[in-house]
Protein backbone atom coordinates (compact mmCIF):
# COMPACT_ATOMS: atom_id res chain seq x y z
CA UNK A 1 0.00 0.00 0.00
CA UNK A 2 1.22 3.56 -0.68
CA UNK A 3 2.45 5.86 2.06
CA UNK A 4 -0.44 7.40 4.09
CA UNK A 5 -1.42 10.89 2.93
CA UNK A 6 -2.00 11.78 6.59
CA UNK A 7 -0.03 10.20 9.41
CA UNK A 8 -0.85 11.38 12.93
CA UNK A 9 1.50 9.95 15.50
CA UNK A 10 1.23 10.09 19.31
CA UNK A 11 -0.65 13.41 19.33
CA UNK A 12 -1.75 14.77 22.69
CA UNK A 13 -3.52 18.04 23.47
CA UNK A 14 -3.88 19.55 26.92
CA UNK A 15 -6.17 22.40 27.93
CA UNK A 16 -4.86 23.39 31.35
CA UNK A 17 -5.41 20.27 33.43
CA UNK A 18 -7.62 18.56 30.84
CA UNK A 19 -6.00 16.08 28.44
CA UNK A 20 -8.43 16.29 25.50
CA UNK A 21 -6.29 14.02 23.29
CA UNK A 22 -4.01 11.35 24.73
CA UNK A 23 -1.32 9.81 22.52
CA UNK A 24 -3.52 9.49 19.46
CA UNK A 25 -2.38 7.69 16.28
CA UNK A 26 -4.32 7.75 13.01
CA UNK A 27 -3.54 7.31 9.32
CA UNK A 28 -5.50 8.07 6.16
CA UNK A 29 -4.50 6.49 2.86
CA UNK A 30 -5.04 7.77 -0.65
CA UNK A 31 -8.75 7.79 -1.64
CA UNK A 32 -9.89 6.32 1.67
CA UNK A 33 -13.05 7.41 3.45
CA UNK A 34 -12.20 7.33 7.14
CA UNK A 35 -14.64 8.16 9.95
CA UNK A 36 -13.75 9.40 13.42
CA UNK A 37 -16.48 8.61 15.93
CA UNK A 38 -16.89 8.72 19.68
CA UNK A 39 -19.26 9.89 22.40
CA UNK A 40 -19.81 13.62 23.04
CA UNK A 41 -16.69 15.32 24.39
CA UNK A 42 -14.41 12.46 23.27
CA UNK A 43 -12.03 14.87 21.52
CA UNK A 44 -13.07 14.54 17.87
CA UNK A 45 -13.25 18.25 17.03
CA UNK A 46 -10.08 18.88 19.05
CA UNK A 47 -8.41 16.29 16.80
CA UNK A 48 -9.55 18.13 13.64
CA UNK A 49 -8.39 21.41 15.19
CA UNK A 50 -4.96 19.92 15.94
CA UNK A 51 -4.41 18.67 12.40
CA UNK A 52 -5.71 21.82 10.65
CA UNK A 53 -3.63 24.37 12.54
CA UNK A 54 -6.34 25.80 14.80
CA UNK A 55 -4.54 24.23 17.78
CA UNK A 56 -0.90 23.21 18.06
CA UNK A 57 -0.66 19.72 19.57
CA UNK A 58 0.98 19.62 23.00
CA UNK A 59 3.09 16.72 21.71
CA UNK A 60 3.23 14.30 18.79
CA UNK A 61 3.54 14.63 15.02
CA UNK A 62 1.14 15.52 12.25
CA UNK A 63 2.71 14.41 8.96
CA UNK A 64 1.33 14.74 5.45
CA UNK A 65 2.37 13.18 2.16
CA UNK A 66 -0.16 14.54 -0.38
CA UNK A 67 0.94 12.24 -3.21
CA UNK A 68 1.52 9.24 -0.94
CA UNK A 69 5.02 8.81 -2.40
CA UNK A 70 7.19 9.19 0.67
CA UNK A 71 7.67 12.98 0.53
CA UNK A 72 6.57 13.57 4.10
CA UNK A 73 6.16 16.97 5.68
CA UNK A 74 5.51 17.84 9.34
CA UNK A 75 2.73 20.41 9.74
CA UNK A 76 2.48 20.83 13.53
CA UNK A 77 1.87 24.48 14.39
CA UNK A 78 1.32 25.65 10.79
CA UNK A 79 -1.41 28.28 10.48
CA UNK A 80 -4.84 27.16 9.18
CA UNK A 81 -4.41 29.04 5.88
CA UNK A 82 -1.07 27.33 5.31
CA UNK A 83 -2.61 23.92 6.07
CA UNK A 84 -5.33 24.70 3.50
CA UNK A 85 -2.71 25.69 0.92
CA UNK A 86 -0.92 22.42 1.62
CA UNK A 87 -4.12 20.60 0.60
CA UNK A 88 -6.21 19.90 3.70
CA UNK A 89 -9.64 21.54 3.55
CA UNK A 90 -12.36 21.30 6.17
CA UNK A 91 -15.90 22.14 7.07
CA UNK A 92 -17.05 23.05 10.56
CA UNK A 93 -19.52 21.66 13.07
CA UNK A 94 -21.04 25.14 13.32
CA UNK A 95 -21.30 26.30 9.71
CA UNK A 96 -18.82 29.09 8.95
CA UNK A 97 -19.91 30.65 5.67
CA UNK A 98 -19.82 34.33 4.76
CA UNK A 99 -23.54 34.93 5.40
CA UNK A 100 -23.96 38.15 3.42
CA UNK A 101 -22.17 36.83 0.33
CA UNK A 102 -23.84 34.77 -2.38
CA UNK A 103 -23.32 31.03 -2.74
CA UNK A 104 -21.09 31.67 -5.78
CA UNK A 105 -18.98 34.24 -3.93
CA UNK A 106 -18.51 31.85 -1.00
CA UNK A 107 -17.11 29.20 -3.35
CA UNK A 108 -14.98 31.77 -5.23
CA UNK A 109 -13.29 32.65 -1.95
CA UNK A 110 -12.28 29.00 -1.64
CA UNK A 111 -10.41 29.17 -4.95
CA UNK A 112 -8.38 32.14 -3.72
CA UNK A 113 -5.52 30.06 -2.33
CA UNK A 114 -4.92 28.60 -5.82
CA UNK A 115 -5.12 31.80 -7.92
CA UNK A 116 -1.98 33.55 -9.12
CA UNK A 117 -2.95 37.16 -9.89
CA UNK A 118 -1.04 39.77 -7.91
CA UNK A 119 -2.39 43.01 -6.49
CA UNK A 120 -0.97 44.71 -9.63
CA UNK A 121 -2.90 42.35 -11.85
CA UNK A 122 -6.07 43.15 -9.92
CA UNK A 123 -5.50 46.92 -10.32
CA UNK A 124 -4.50 46.88 -13.98
CA UNK A 125 -6.98 44.09 -14.80
CA UNK A 126 -4.63 42.73 -17.44
CA UNK A 127 -5.62 39.91 -19.77
CA UNK A 128 -4.22 37.12 -17.58
CA UNK A 129 -6.15 38.44 -14.58
CA UNK A 130 -9.41 38.69 -16.52
CA UNK A 131 -8.97 35.14 -17.81
CA UNK A 132 -8.25 33.88 -14.32
CA UNK A 133 -11.37 35.64 -12.99
CA UNK A 134 -13.50 34.00 -15.68
CA UNK A 135 -12.01 30.60 -14.84
CA UNK A 136 -12.70 31.11 -11.13
CA UNK A 137 -16.37 31.95 -11.79
CA UNK A 138 -16.72 28.97 -14.13
CA UNK A 139 -15.06 26.52 -11.73
CA UNK A 140 -17.05 27.83 -8.75
CA UNK A 141 -20.29 27.43 -10.67
CA UNK A 142 -19.35 23.86 -11.63
CA UNK A 143 -18.70 23.05 -7.96
CA UNK A 144 -22.09 24.50 -7.00
CA UNK A 145 -23.67 22.28 -9.67
CA UNK A 146 -21.78 19.26 -8.38
CA UNK A 147 -23.13 19.70 -4.85
CA UNK A 148 -26.63 20.32 -6.22
CA UNK A 149 -26.80 24.05 -5.56
CA UNK A 150 -26.90 25.54 -9.09
CA UNK A 151 -30.29 27.13 -8.40
CA UNK A 152 -28.83 29.00 -5.41
CA UNK A 153 -25.93 30.56 -7.31
CA UNK A 154 -26.97 34.16 -6.57
CA UNK A 155 -28.67 33.49 -3.23
CA UNK A 156 -27.14 34.96 -0.08
CA UNK A 157 -25.74 32.16 2.06
CA UNK A 158 -27.75 33.33 5.06
CA UNK A 159 -31.03 32.82 3.16
CA UNK A 160 -30.27 29.23 2.19
CA UNK A 161 -31.83 26.28 4.05
CA UNK A 162 -29.54 24.71 6.64
CA UNK A 163 -28.88 21.49 4.71
CA UNK A 164 -27.95 23.52 1.62
CA UNK A 165 -25.53 25.64 3.66
CA UNK A 166 -23.76 22.43 4.69
CA UNK A 167 -23.40 21.50 1.01
CA UNK A 168 -22.14 25.00 0.23
CA UNK A 169 -19.40 24.58 2.84
CA UNK A 170 -18.36 21.36 1.08
CA UNK A 171 -18.22 23.17 -2.29
CA UNK A 172 -16.08 25.92 -0.78
CA UNK A 173 -13.71 23.36 0.74
CA UNK A 174 -13.43 21.56 -2.63
CA UNK A 175 -12.59 24.87 -4.30
CA UNK A 176 -9.27 24.86 -2.43
CA UNK A 177 -8.33 21.73 -4.42
CA UNK A 178 -7.56 19.48 -1.44
CA UNK A 179 -5.96 16.03 -1.31
CA UNK A 180 -7.84 15.46 1.97
CA UNK A 181 -11.33 16.76 2.74
CA UNK A 182 -12.23 16.91 6.44
CA UNK A 183 -15.94 17.07 7.27
CA UNK A 184 -17.03 17.86 10.84
CA UNK A 185 -20.53 16.42 11.34
CA UNK A 186 -21.71 16.98 7.75
CA UNK A 187 -25.12 15.35 8.41
CA UNK A 188 -25.90 17.33 11.58
CA UNK A 189 -29.41 18.78 11.41
CA UNK A 190 -30.32 16.85 8.25
CA UNK A 191 -33.37 14.62 7.88
CA UNK A 192 -32.91 10.95 6.83
CA UNK A 193 -33.55 11.71 3.14
CA UNK A 194 -31.02 14.58 3.12
CA UNK A 195 -28.51 12.36 4.96
CA UNK A 196 -28.82 9.62 2.31
CA UNK A 197 -28.29 12.19 -0.46
CA UNK A 198 -25.31 13.61 1.39
CA UNK A 199 -23.79 10.15 1.63
CA UNK A 200 -24.10 9.74 -2.16
CA UNK A 201 -22.53 13.17 -2.62
CA UNK A 202 -19.53 12.37 -0.41
CA UNK A 203 -18.87 9.00 -2.06
CA UNK A 204 -19.26 10.71 -5.47
CA UNK A 205 -16.72 13.39 -4.49
CA UNK A 206 -14.16 10.71 -3.68
CA UNK A 207 -14.66 9.12 -7.11
CA UNK A 208 -14.71 12.33 -9.07
CA UNK A 209 -11.75 14.09 -7.45
CA UNK A 210 -9.71 11.03 -6.39
CA UNK A 211 -9.18 12.47 -2.91
CA UNK A 212 -9.26 11.13 0.62
CA UNK A 213 -12.11 12.06 2.95
CA UNK A 214 -12.21 12.01 6.72
CA UNK A 215 -15.39 12.74 8.61
CA UNK A 216 -16.58 13.16 12.16
CA UNK A 217 -20.17 11.97 12.29
CA UNK A 218 -22.76 10.86 14.85
CA UNK A 219 -25.09 9.27 12.29
CA UNK A 220 -23.96 5.63 12.70
CA UNK A 221 -25.99 4.34 9.76
CA UNK A 222 -24.19 6.73 7.45
CA UNK A 223 -20.77 6.04 9.01
CA UNK A 224 -21.19 2.27 8.79
CA UNK A 225 -22.37 2.30 5.18
CA UNK A 226 -19.83 4.69 3.63
CA UNK A 227 -16.54 4.35 5.58
CA UNK A 228 -13.60 2.18 4.54
CA UNK A 229 -12.25 2.37 8.10
CA UNK A 230 -13.43 3.84 11.38
CA UNK A 231 -11.47 5.19 14.36
CA UNK A 232 -13.11 5.47 17.77
CA UNK A 233 -12.13 8.06 20.37
CA UNK A 234 -13.26 7.88 23.99
CA UNK A 235 -12.10 10.32 26.67
CA UNK A 236 -9.30 11.47 24.33
CA UNK A 237 -7.92 7.96 23.76
CA UNK A 238 -8.17 6.01 20.51
CA UNK A 239 -9.86 2.83 21.72
CA UNK A 240 -10.36 1.08 18.36
CA UNK A 241 -9.88 1.22 14.63
CA UNK A 242 -11.03 -1.13 11.91
CA UNK A 243 -13.58 -1.83 9.22
CA UNK A 244 -17.23 -1.01 9.96
CA UNK A 245 -17.90 -4.69 10.71
CA UNK A 246 -14.95 -4.89 13.12
CA UNK A 247 -16.00 -1.70 14.90
CA UNK A 248 -19.63 -2.78 15.21
CA UNK A 249 -18.49 -5.98 16.93
CA UNK A 250 -15.82 -4.41 19.18
CA UNK A 251 -16.79 -4.82 22.88
CA UNK A 252 -14.84 -1.74 23.99
CA UNK A 253 -16.67 0.41 21.44
CA UNK A 254 -20.05 -0.99 22.46
CA UNK A 255 -19.18 -0.27 26.09
CA UNK A 256 -18.14 3.33 25.33
CA UNK A 257 -21.38 3.95 23.47
CA UNK A 258 -23.59 2.30 26.04
CA UNK A 259 -21.93 4.44 28.72
CA UNK A 260 -21.00 1.57 30.98
CA UNK A 261 -18.52 2.12 33.76
CA UNK A 262 -15.23 3.31 32.24
CA UNK A 263 -12.08 1.27 32.82
CA UNK A 264 -8.71 3.00 32.75
N1 LIG B 1 -10.59 25.39 23.79
C1 LIG B 1 -10.82 24.52 24.79
N2 LIG B 1 -10.51 24.83 26.07
C2 LIG B 1 -10.72 23.94 27.08
N3 LIG B 1 -11.24 22.72 26.91
C3 LIG B 1 -11.58 22.36 25.65
C4 LIG B 1 -11.39 23.23 24.53
N4 LIG B 1 -11.82 22.59 23.41
C5 LIG B 1 -12.26 21.38 23.82
N5 LIG B 1 -12.11 21.24 25.15
C6 LIG B 1 -12.45 20.05 25.95
O1 LIG B 1 -11.85 18.94 25.32
C7 LIG B 1 -12.72 17.81 25.38
C8 LIG B 1 -13.00 17.31 23.97
O2 LIG B 1 -13.88 18.23 23.31
P1 LIG B 1 -14.26 18.10 21.76
O3 LIG B 1 -15.11 19.27 21.40
O4 LIG B 1 -13.02 17.90 20.96
O5 LIG B 1 -15.12 16.77 21.76
P2 LIG B 1 -16.00 16.14 20.57
O6 LIG B 1 -15.69 14.69 20.57
O7 LIG B 1 -15.80 16.89 19.33
O8 LIG B 1 -17.47 16.36 21.13
P3 LIG B 1 -18.89 16.54 20.35
O9 LIG B 1 -19.21 15.21 19.74
O10 LIG B 1 -19.83 16.87 21.46
O11 LIG B 1 -18.70 17.64 19.36
C9 LIG B 1 -13.97 18.25 26.15
O12 LIG B 1 -13.80 17.91 27.51
C10 LIG B 1 -13.95 19.75 25.96
O13 LIG B 1 -14.61 20.39 27.02
CSV table of C-alpha atoms and ligand atoms in Angstrom, one decimal:
chain,number,residue,atom,x,y,z
A,1,UNK,CA,0.0,0.0,0.0
A,2,UNK,CA,1.2,3.6,-0.7
A,3,UNK,CA,2.4,5.9,2.1
A,4,UNK,CA,-0.4,7.4,4.1
A,5,UNK,CA,-1.4,10.9,2.9
A,6,UNK,CA,-2.0,11.8,6.6
A,7,UNK,CA,0.0,10.2,9.4
A,8,UNK,CA,-0.8,11.4,12.9
A,9,UNK,CA,1.5,9.9,15.5
A,10,UNK,CA,1.2,10.1,19.3
A,11,UNK,CA,-0.6,13.4,19.3
A,12,UNK,CA,-1.7,14.8,22.7
A,13,UNK,CA,-3.5,18.0,23.5
A,14,UNK,CA,-3.9,19.6,26.9
A,15,UNK,CA,-6.2,22.4,27.9
A,16,UNK,CA,-4.9,23.4,31.3
A,17,UNK,CA,-5.4,20.3,33.4
A,18,UNK,CA,-7.6,18.6,30.8
A,19,UNK,CA,-6.0,16.1,28.4
A,20,UNK,CA,-8.4,16.3,25.5
A,21,UNK,CA,-6.3,14.0,23.3
A,22,UNK,CA,-4.0,11.4,24.7
A,23,UNK,CA,-1.3,9.8,22.5
A,24,UNK,CA,-3.5,9.5,19.5
A,25,UNK,CA,-2.4,7.7,16.3
A,26,UNK,CA,-4.3,7.7,13.0
A,27,UNK,CA,-3.5,7.3,9.3
A,28,UNK,CA,-5.5,8.1,6.2
A,29,UNK,CA,-4.5,6.5,2.9
A,30,UNK,CA,-5.0,7.8,-0.7
A,31,UNK,CA,-8.8,7.8,-1.6
A,32,UNK,CA,-9.9,6.3,1.7
A,33,UNK,CA,-13.1,7.4,3.4
A,34,UNK,CA,-12.2,7.3,7.1
A,35,UNK,CA,-14.6,8.2,9.9
A,36,UNK,CA,-13.8,9.4,13.4
A,37,UNK,CA,-16.5,8.6,15.9
A,38,UNK,CA,-16.9,8.7,19.7
A,39,UNK,CA,-19.3,9.9,22.4
A,40,UNK,CA,-19.8,13.6,23.0
A,41,UNK,CA,-16.7,15.3,24.4
A,42,UNK,CA,-14.4,12.5,23.3
A,43,UNK,CA,-12.0,14.9,21.5
A,44,UNK,CA,-13.1,14.5,17.9
A,45,UNK,CA,-13.3,18.2,17.0
A,46,UNK,CA,-10.1,18.9,19.0
A,47,UNK,CA,-8.4,16.3,16.8
A,48,UNK,CA,-9.5,18.1,13.6
A,49,UNK,CA,-8.4,21.4,15.2
A,50,UNK,CA,-5.0,19.9,15.9
A,51,UNK,CA,-4.4,18.7,12.4
A,52,UNK,CA,-5.7,21.8,10.7
A,53,UNK,CA,-3.6,24.4,12.5
A,54,UNK,CA,-6.3,25.8,14.8
A,55,UNK,CA,-4.5,24.2,17.8
A,56,UNK,CA,-0.9,23.2,18.1
A,57,UNK,CA,-0.7,19.7,19.6
A,58,UNK,CA,1.0,19.6,23.0
A,59,UNK,CA,3.1,16.7,21.7
A,60,UNK,CA,3.2,14.3,18.8
A,61,UNK,CA,3.5,14.6,15.0
A,62,UNK,CA,1.1,15.5,12.2
A,63,UNK,CA,2.7,14.4,9.0
A,64,UNK,CA,1.3,14.7,5.4
A,65,UNK,CA,2.4,13.2,2.2
A,66,UNK,CA,-0.2,14.5,-0.4
A,67,UNK,CA,0.9,12.2,-3.2
A,68,UNK,CA,1.5,9.2,-0.9
A,69,UNK,CA,5.0,8.8,-2.4
A,70,UNK,CA,7.2,9.2,0.7
A,71,UNK,CA,7.7,13.0,0.5
A,72,UNK,CA,6.6,13.6,4.1
A,73,UNK,CA,6.2,17.0,5.7
A,74,UNK,CA,5.5,17.8,9.3
A,75,UNK,CA,2.7,20.4,9.7
A,76,UNK,CA,2.5,20.8,13.5
A,77,UNK,CA,1.9,24.5,14.4
A,78,UNK,CA,1.3,25.6,10.8
A,79,UNK,CA,-1.4,28.3,10.5
A,80,UNK,CA,-4.8,27.2,9.2
A,81,UNK,CA,-4.4,29.0,5.9
A,82,UNK,CA,-1.1,27.3,5.3
A,83,UNK,CA,-2.6,23.9,6.1
A,84,UNK,CA,-5.3,24.7,3.5
A,85,UNK,CA,-2.7,25.7,0.9
A,86,UNK,CA,-0.9,22.4,1.6
A,87,UNK,CA,-4.1,20.6,0.6
A,88,UNK,CA,-6.2,19.9,3.7
A,89,UNK,CA,-9.6,21.5,3.5
A,90,UNK,CA,-12.4,21.3,6.2
A,91,UNK,CA,-15.9,22.1,7.1
A,92,UNK,CA,-17.1,23.1,10.6
A,93,UNK,CA,-19.5,21.7,13.1
A,94,UNK,CA,-21.0,25.1,13.3
A,95,UNK,CA,-21.3,26.3,9.7
A,96,UNK,CA,-18.8,29.1,9.0
A,97,UNK,CA,-19.9,30.7,5.7
A,98,UNK,CA,-19.8,34.3,4.8
A,99,UNK,CA,-23.5,34.9,5.4
A,100,UNK,CA,-24.0,38.2,3.4
A,101,UNK,CA,-22.2,36.8,0.3
A,102,UNK,CA,-23.8,34.8,-2.4
A,103,UNK,CA,-23.3,31.0,-2.7
A,104,UNK,CA,-21.1,31.7,-5.8
A,105,UNK,CA,-19.0,34.2,-3.9
A,106,UNK,CA,-18.5,31.9,-1.0
A,107,UNK,CA,-17.1,29.2,-3.4
A,108,UNK,CA,-15.0,31.8,-5.2
A,109,UNK,CA,-13.3,32.7,-1.9
A,110,UNK,CA,-12.3,29.0,-1.6
A,111,UNK,CA,-10.4,29.2,-5.0
A,112,UNK,CA,-8.4,32.1,-3.7
A,113,UNK,CA,-5.5,30.1,-2.3
A,114,UNK,CA,-4.9,28.6,-5.8
A,115,UNK,CA,-5.1,31.8,-7.9
A,116,UNK,CA,-2.0,33.6,-9.1
A,117,UNK,CA,-3.0,37.2,-9.9
A,118,UNK,CA,-1.0,39.8,-7.9
A,119,UNK,CA,-2.4,43.0,-6.5
A,120,UNK,CA,-1.0,44.7,-9.6
A,121,UNK,CA,-2.9,42.3,-11.8
A,122,UNK,CA,-6.1,43.2,-9.9
A,123,UNK,CA,-5.5,46.9,-10.3
A,124,UNK,CA,-4.5,46.9,-14.0
A,125,UNK,CA,-7.0,44.1,-14.8
A,126,UNK,CA,-4.6,42.7,-17.4
A,127,UNK,CA,-5.6,39.9,-19.8
A,128,UNK,CA,-4.2,37.1,-17.6
A,129,UNK,CA,-6.2,38.4,-14.6
A,130,UNK,CA,-9.4,38.7,-16.5
A,131,UNK,CA,-9.0,35.1,-17.8
A,132,UNK,CA,-8.2,33.9,-14.3
A,133,UNK,CA,-11.4,35.6,-13.0
A,134,UNK,CA,-13.5,34.0,-15.7
A,135,UNK,CA,-12.0,30.6,-14.8
A,136,UNK,CA,-12.7,31.1,-11.1
A,137,UNK,CA,-16.4,31.9,-11.8
A,138,UNK,CA,-16.7,29.0,-14.1
A,139,UNK,CA,-15.1,26.5,-11.7
A,140,UNK,CA,-17.1,27.8,-8.8
A,141,UNK,CA,-20.3,27.4,-10.7
A,142,UNK,CA,-19.4,23.9,-11.6
A,143,UNK,CA,-18.7,23.0,-8.0
A,144,UNK,CA,-22.1,24.5,-7.0
A,145,UNK,CA,-23.7,22.3,-9.7
A,146,UNK,CA,-21.8,19.3,-8.4
A,147,UNK,CA,-23.1,19.7,-4.9
A,148,UNK,CA,-26.6,20.3,-6.2
A,149,UNK,CA,-26.8,24.1,-5.6
A,150,UNK,CA,-26.9,25.5,-9.1
A,151,UNK,CA,-30.3,27.1,-8.4
A,152,UNK,CA,-28.8,29.0,-5.4
A,153,UNK,CA,-25.9,30.6,-7.3
A,154,UNK,CA,-27.0,34.2,-6.6
A,155,UNK,CA,-28.7,33.5,-3.2
A,156,UNK,CA,-27.1,35.0,-0.1
A,157,UNK,CA,-25.7,32.2,2.1
A,158,UNK,CA,-27.7,33.3,5.1
A,159,UNK,CA,-31.0,32.8,3.2
A,160,UNK,CA,-30.3,29.2,2.2
A,161,UNK,CA,-31.8,26.3,4.0
A,162,UNK,CA,-29.5,24.7,6.6
A,163,UNK,CA,-28.9,21.5,4.7
A,164,UNK,CA,-27.9,23.5,1.6
A,165,UNK,CA,-25.5,25.6,3.7
A,166,UNK,CA,-23.8,22.4,4.7
A,167,UNK,CA,-23.4,21.5,1.0
A,168,UNK,CA,-22.1,25.0,0.2
A,169,UNK,CA,-19.4,24.6,2.8
A,170,UNK,CA,-18.4,21.4,1.1
A,171,UNK,CA,-18.2,23.2,-2.3
A,172,UNK,CA,-16.1,25.9,-0.8
A,173,UNK,CA,-13.7,23.4,0.7
A,174,UNK,CA,-13.4,21.6,-2.6
A,175,UNK,CA,-12.6,24.9,-4.3
A,176,UNK,CA,-9.3,24.9,-2.4
A,177,UNK,CA,-8.3,21.7,-4.4
A,178,UNK,CA,-7.6,19.5,-1.4
A,179,UNK,CA,-6.0,16.0,-1.3
A,180,UNK,CA,-7.8,15.5,2.0
A,181,UNK,CA,-11.3,16.8,2.7
A,182,UNK,CA,-12.2,16.9,6.4
A,183,UNK,CA,-15.9,17.1,7.3
A,184,UNK,CA,-17.0,17.9,10.8
A,185,UNK,CA,-20.5,16.4,11.3
A,186,UNK,CA,-21.7,17.0,7.8
A,187,UNK,CA,-25.1,15.4,8.4
A,188,UNK,CA,-25.9,17.3,11.6
A,189,UNK,CA,-29.4,18.8,11.4
A,190,UNK,CA,-30.3,16.8,8.3
A,191,UNK,CA,-33.4,14.6,7.9
A,192,UNK,CA,-32.9,10.9,6.8
A,193,UNK,CA,-33.6,11.7,3.1
A,194,UNK,CA,-31.0,14.6,3.1
A,195,UNK,CA,-28.5,12.4,5.0
A,196,UNK,CA,-28.8,9.6,2.3
A,197,UNK,CA,-28.3,12.2,-0.5
A,198,UNK,CA,-25.3,13.6,1.4
A,199,UNK,CA,-23.8,10.2,1.6
A,200,UNK,CA,-24.1,9.7,-2.2
A,201,UNK,CA,-22.5,13.2,-2.6
A,202,UNK,CA,-19.5,12.4,-0.4
A,203,UNK,CA,-18.9,9.0,-2.1
A,204,UNK,CA,-19.3,10.7,-5.5
A,205,UNK,CA,-16.7,13.4,-4.5
A,206,UNK,CA,-14.2,10.7,-3.7
A,207,UNK,CA,-14.7,9.1,-7.1
A,208,UNK,CA,-14.7,12.3,-9.1
A,209,UNK,CA,-11.8,14.1,-7.4
A,210,UNK,CA,-9.7,11.0,-6.4
A,211,UNK,CA,-9.2,12.5,-2.9
A,212,UNK,CA,-9.3,11.1,0.6
A,213,UNK,CA,-12.1,12.1,3.0
A,214,UNK,CA,-12.2,12.0,6.7
A,215,UNK,CA,-15.4,12.7,8.6
A,216,UNK,CA,-16.6,13.2,12.2
A,217,UNK,CA,-20.2,12.0,12.3
A,218,UNK,CA,-22.8,10.9,14.9
A,219,UNK,CA,-25.1,9.3,12.3
A,220,UNK,CA,-24.0,5.6,12.7
A,221,UNK,CA,-26.0,4.3,9.8
A,222,UNK,CA,-24.2,6.7,7.4
A,223,UNK,CA,-20.8,6.0,9.0
A,224,UNK,CA,-21.2,2.3,8.8
A,225,UNK,CA,-22.4,2.3,5.2
A,226,UNK,CA,-19.8,4.7,3.6
A,227,UNK,CA,-16.5,4.3,5.6
A,228,UNK,CA,-13.6,2.2,4.5
A,229,UNK,CA,-12.3,2.4,8.1
A,230,UNK,CA,-13.4,3.8,11.4
A,231,UNK,CA,-11.5,5.2,14.4
A,232,UNK,CA,-13.1,5.5,17.8
A,233,UNK,CA,-12.1,8.1,20.4
A,234,UNK,CA,-13.3,7.9,24.0
A,235,UNK,CA,-12.1,10.3,26.7
A,236,UNK,CA,-9.3,11.5,24.3
A,237,UNK,CA,-7.9,8.0,23.8
A,238,UNK,CA,-8.2,6.0,20.5
A,239,UNK,CA,-9.9,2.8,21.7
A,240,UNK,CA,-10.4,1.1,18.4
A,241,UNK,CA,-9.9,1.2,14.6
A,242,UNK,CA,-11.0,-1.1,11.9
A,243,UNK,CA,-13.6,-1.8,9.2
A,244,UNK,CA,-17.2,-1.0,10.0
A,245,UNK,CA,-17.9,-4.7,10.7
A,246,UNK,CA,-15.0,-4.9,13.1
A,247,UNK,CA,-16.0,-1.7,14.9
A,248,UNK,CA,-19.6,-2.8,15.2
A,249,UNK,CA,-18.5,-6.0,16.9
A,250,UNK,CA,-15.8,-4.4,19.2
A,251,UNK,CA,-16.8,-4.8,22.9
A,252,UNK,CA,-14.8,-1.7,24.0
A,253,UNK,CA,-16.7,0.4,21.4
A,254,UNK,CA,-20.0,-1.0,22.5
A,255,UNK,CA,-19.2,-0.3,26.1
A,256,UNK,CA,-18.1,3.3,25.3
A,257,UNK,CA,-21.4,4.0,23.5
A,258,UNK,CA,-23.6,2.3,26.0
A,259,UNK,CA,-21.9,4.4,28.7
A,260,UNK,CA,-21.0,1.6,31.0
A,261,UNK,CA,-18.5,2.1,33.8
A,262,UNK,CA,-15.2,3.3,32.2
A,263,UNK,CA,-12.1,1.3,32.8
A,264,UNK,CA,-8.7,3.0,32.8
B,1,LIG,N1,-10.6,25.4,23.8
B,1,LIG,C1,-10.8,24.5,24.8
B,1,LIG,N2,-10.5,24.8,26.1
B,1,LIG,C2,-10.7,23.9,27.1
B,1,LIG,N3,-11.2,22.7,26.9
B,1,LIG,C3,-11.6,22.4,25.7
B,1,LIG,C4,-11.4,23.2,24.5
B,1,LIG,N4,-11.8,22.6,23.4
B,1,LIG,C5,-12.3,21.4,23.8
B,1,LIG,N5,-12.1,21.2,25.2
B,1,LIG,C6,-12.5,20.1,25.9
B,1,LIG,O1,-11.9,18.9,25.3
B,1,LIG,C7,-12.7,17.8,25.4
B,1,LIG,C8,-13.0,17.3,24.0
B,1,LIG,O2,-13.9,18.2,23.3
B,1,LIG,P1,-14.3,18.1,21.8
B,1,LIG,O3,-15.1,19.3,21.4
B,1,LIG,O4,-13.0,17.9,21.0
B,1,LIG,O5,-15.1,16.8,21.8
B,1,LIG,P2,-16.0,16.1,20.6
B,1,LIG,O6,-15.7,14.7,20.6
B,1,LIG,O7,-15.8,16.9,19.3
B,1,LIG,O8,-17.5,16.4,21.1
B,1,LIG,P3,-18.9,16.5,20.3
B,1,LIG,O9,-19.2,15.2,19.7
B,1,LIG,O10,-19.8,16.9,21.5
B,1,LIG,O11,-18.7,17.6,19.4
B,1,LIG,C9,-14.0,18.2,26.1
B,1,LIG,O12,-13.8,17.9,27.5
B,1,LIG,C10,-13.9,19.8,26.0
B,1,LIG,O13,-14.6,20.4,27.0
